[in-house]
mmCIF file with all atom_site columns, C-alpha atoms in Angstrom:
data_model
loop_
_atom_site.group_PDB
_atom_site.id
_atom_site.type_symbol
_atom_site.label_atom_id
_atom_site.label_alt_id
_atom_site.label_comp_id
_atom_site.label_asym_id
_atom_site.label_entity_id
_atom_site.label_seq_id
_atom_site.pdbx_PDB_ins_code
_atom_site.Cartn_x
_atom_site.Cartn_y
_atom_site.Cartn_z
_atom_site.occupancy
_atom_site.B_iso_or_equiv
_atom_site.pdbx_formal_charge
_atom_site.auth_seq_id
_atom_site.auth_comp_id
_atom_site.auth_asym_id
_atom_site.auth_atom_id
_atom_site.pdbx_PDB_model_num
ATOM 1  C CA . UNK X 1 1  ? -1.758 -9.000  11.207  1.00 83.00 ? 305 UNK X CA 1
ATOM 2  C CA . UNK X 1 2  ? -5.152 -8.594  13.102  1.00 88.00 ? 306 UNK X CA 1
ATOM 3  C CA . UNK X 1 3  ? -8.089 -10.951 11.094  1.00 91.00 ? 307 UNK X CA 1
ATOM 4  C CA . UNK X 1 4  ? -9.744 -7.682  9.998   1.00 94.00 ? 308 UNK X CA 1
ATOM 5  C CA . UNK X 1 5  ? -6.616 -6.545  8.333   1.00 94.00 ? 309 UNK X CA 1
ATOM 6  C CA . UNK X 1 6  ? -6.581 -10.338 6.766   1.00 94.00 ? 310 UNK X CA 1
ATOM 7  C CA . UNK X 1 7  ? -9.778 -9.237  5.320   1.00 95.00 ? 311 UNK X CA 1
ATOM 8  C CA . UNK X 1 8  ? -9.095 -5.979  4.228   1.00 94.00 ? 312 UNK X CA 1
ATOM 9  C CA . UNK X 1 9  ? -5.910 -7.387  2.580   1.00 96.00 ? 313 UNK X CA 1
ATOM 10 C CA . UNK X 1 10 ? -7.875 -9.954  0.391   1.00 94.00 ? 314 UNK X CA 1
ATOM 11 C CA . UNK X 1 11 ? -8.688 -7.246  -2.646  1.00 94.00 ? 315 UNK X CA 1
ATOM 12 C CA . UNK X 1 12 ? -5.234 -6.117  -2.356  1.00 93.00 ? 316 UNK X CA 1
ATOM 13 C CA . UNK X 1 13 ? -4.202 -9.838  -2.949  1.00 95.00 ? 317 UNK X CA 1
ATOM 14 C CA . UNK X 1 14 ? -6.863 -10.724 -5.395  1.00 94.00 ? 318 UNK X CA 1
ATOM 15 C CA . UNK X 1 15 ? -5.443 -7.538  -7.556  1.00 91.00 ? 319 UNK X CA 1
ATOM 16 C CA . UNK X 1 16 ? -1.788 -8.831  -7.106  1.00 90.00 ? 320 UNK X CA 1
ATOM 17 C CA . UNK X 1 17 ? -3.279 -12.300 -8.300  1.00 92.00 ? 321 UNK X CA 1
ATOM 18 C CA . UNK X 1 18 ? -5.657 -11.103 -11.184 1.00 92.00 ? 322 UNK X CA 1
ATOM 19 C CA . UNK X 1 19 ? -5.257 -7.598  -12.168 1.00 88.00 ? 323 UNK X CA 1
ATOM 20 C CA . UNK X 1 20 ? -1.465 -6.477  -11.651 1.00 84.00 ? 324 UNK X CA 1
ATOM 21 C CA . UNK X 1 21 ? -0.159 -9.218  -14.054 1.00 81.00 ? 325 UNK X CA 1
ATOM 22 C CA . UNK X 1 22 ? -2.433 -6.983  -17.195 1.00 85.00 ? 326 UNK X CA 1
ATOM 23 C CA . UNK X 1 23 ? -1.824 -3.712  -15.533 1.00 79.00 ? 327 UNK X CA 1
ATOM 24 C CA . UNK X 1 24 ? 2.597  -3.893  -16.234 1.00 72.00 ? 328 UNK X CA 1
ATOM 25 C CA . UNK X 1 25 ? 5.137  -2.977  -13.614 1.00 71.00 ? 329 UNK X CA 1
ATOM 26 C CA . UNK X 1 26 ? 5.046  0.990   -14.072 1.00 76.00 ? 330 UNK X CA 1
ATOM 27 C CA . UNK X 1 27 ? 4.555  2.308   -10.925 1.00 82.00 ? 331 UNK X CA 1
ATOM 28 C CA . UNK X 1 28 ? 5.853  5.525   -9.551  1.00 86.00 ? 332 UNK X CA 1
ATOM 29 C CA . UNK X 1 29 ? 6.556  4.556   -6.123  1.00 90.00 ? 333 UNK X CA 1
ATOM 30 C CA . UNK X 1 30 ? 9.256  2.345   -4.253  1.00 91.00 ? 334 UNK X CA 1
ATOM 31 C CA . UNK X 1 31 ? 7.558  -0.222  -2.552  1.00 92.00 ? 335 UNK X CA 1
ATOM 32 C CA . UNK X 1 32 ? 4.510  -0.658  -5.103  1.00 90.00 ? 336 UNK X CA 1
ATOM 33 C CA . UNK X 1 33 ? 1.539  0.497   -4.100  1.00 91.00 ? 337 UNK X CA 1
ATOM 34 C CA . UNK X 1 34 ? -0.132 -2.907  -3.549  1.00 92.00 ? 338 UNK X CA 1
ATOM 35 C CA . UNK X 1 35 ? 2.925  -3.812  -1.723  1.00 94.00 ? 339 UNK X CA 1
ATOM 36 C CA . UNK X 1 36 ? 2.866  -0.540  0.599   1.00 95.00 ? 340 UNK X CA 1
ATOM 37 C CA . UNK X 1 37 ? -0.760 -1.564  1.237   1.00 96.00 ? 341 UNK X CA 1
ATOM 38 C CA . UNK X 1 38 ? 0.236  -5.171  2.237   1.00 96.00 ? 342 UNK X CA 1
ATOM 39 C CA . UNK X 1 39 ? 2.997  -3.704  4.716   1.00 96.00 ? 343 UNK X CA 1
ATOM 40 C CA . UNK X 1 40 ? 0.297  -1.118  6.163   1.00 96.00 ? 344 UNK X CA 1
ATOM 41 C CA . UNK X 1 41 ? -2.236 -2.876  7.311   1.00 96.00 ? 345 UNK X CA 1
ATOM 42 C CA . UNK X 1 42 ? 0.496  -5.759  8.965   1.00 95.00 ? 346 UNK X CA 1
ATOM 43 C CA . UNK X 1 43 ? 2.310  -2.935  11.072  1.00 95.00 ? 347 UNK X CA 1
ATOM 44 C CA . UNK X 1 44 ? -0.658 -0.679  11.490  1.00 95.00 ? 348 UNK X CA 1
ATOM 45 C CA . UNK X 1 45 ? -3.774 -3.214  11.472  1.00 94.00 ? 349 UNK X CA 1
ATOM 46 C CA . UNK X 1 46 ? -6.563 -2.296  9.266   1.00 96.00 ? 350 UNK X CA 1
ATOM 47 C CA . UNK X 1 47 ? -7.892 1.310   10.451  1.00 96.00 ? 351 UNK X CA 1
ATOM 48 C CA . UNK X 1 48 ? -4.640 2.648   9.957   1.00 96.00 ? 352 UNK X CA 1
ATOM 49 C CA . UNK X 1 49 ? -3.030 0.878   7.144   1.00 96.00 ? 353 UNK X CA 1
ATOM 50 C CA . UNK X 1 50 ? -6.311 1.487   5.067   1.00 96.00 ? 354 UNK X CA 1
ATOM 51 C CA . UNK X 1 51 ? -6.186 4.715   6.069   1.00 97.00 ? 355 UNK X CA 1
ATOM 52 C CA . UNK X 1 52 ? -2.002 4.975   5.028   1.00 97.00 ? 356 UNK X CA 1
ATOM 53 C CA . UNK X 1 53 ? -2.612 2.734   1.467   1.00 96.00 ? 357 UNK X CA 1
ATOM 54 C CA . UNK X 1 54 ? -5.602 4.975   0.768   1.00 96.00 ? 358 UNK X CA 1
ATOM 55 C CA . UNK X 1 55 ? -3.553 8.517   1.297   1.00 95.00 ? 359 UNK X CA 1
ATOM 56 C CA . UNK X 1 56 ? -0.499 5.950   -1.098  1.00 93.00 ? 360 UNK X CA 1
ATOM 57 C CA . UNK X 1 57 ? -2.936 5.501   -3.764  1.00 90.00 ? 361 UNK X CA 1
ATOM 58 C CA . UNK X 1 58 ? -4.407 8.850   -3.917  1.00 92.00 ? 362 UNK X CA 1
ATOM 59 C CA . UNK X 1 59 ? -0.940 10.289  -4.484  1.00 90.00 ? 363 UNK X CA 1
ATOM 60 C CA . UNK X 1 60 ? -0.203 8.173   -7.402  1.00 84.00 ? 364 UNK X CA 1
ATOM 61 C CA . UNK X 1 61 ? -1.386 10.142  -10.458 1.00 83.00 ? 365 UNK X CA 1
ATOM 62 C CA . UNK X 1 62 ? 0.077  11.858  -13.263 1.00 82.00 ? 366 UNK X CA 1
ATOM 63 C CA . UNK X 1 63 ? 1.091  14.804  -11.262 1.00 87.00 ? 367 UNK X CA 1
ATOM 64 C CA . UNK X 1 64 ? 2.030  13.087  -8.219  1.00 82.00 ? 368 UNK X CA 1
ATOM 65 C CA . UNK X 1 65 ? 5.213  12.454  -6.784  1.00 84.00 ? 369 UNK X CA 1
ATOM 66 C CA . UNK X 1 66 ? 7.861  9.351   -7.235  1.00 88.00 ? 370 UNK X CA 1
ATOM 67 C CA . UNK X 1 67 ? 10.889 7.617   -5.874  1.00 90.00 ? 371 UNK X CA 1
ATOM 68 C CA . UNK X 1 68 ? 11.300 5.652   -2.417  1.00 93.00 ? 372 UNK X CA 1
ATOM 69 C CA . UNK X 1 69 ? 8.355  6.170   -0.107  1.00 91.00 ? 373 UNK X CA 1
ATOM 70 C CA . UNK X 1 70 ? 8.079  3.546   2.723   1.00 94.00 ? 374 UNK X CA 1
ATOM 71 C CA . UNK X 1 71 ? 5.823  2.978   5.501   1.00 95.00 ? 375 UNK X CA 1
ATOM 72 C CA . UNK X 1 72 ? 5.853  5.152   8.121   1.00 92.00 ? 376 UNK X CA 1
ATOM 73 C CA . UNK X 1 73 ? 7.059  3.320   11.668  1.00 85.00 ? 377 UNK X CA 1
ATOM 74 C CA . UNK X 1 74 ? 4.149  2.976   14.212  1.00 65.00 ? 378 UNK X CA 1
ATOM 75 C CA . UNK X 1 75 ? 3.770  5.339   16.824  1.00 58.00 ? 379 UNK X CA 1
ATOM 76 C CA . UNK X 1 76 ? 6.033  3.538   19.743  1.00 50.00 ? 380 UNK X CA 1
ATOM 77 C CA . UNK X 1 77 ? 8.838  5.475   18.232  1.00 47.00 ? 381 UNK X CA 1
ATOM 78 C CA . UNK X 1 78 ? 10.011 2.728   15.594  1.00 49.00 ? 382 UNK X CA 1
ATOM 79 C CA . UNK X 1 79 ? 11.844 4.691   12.900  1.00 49.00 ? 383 UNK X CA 1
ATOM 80 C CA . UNK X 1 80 ? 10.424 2.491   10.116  1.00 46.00 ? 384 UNK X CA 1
#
């Protein structure tokens, strides 16, 4: 993970660490969103993987979708 993607992963974290443990384990999505984020920004660096966890957590509403949804494989042609 690129040091700006270290940074941009700390409020992630801090959530994780302060926030998730009040919020319950109810989310719609396989990996959790905070987790998706995590995996983002480490395969896709910051730009990217903020740009990916954003588009995650934008989708995750009452109308939204559910089930599996992983992080897409980076452009060199890895399939995930």
């Amino acid at each position: 993970m690129s040091p700006l993607a270290h940074v941009v992963a700390l409020p992630v974290r801090a959530y994780r660490l302060v926030l998730s443990p009040w919020v319950g384990h109810s989310c719609r999505y396989q990996p959790t969103c905070s987790a998706y984020a995590l995996e983002a920004l480490e395969r896709h660096g910051a730009i990217r993987g903020s740009w990916l966890a954003a588009r995650r957590i934008a989708r995750c509403h009452p109308w939204g979708g559910s089930g599996y949804d992983p992080v897409p494989g980076s452009d060199s042609g890895d399939p995930g």
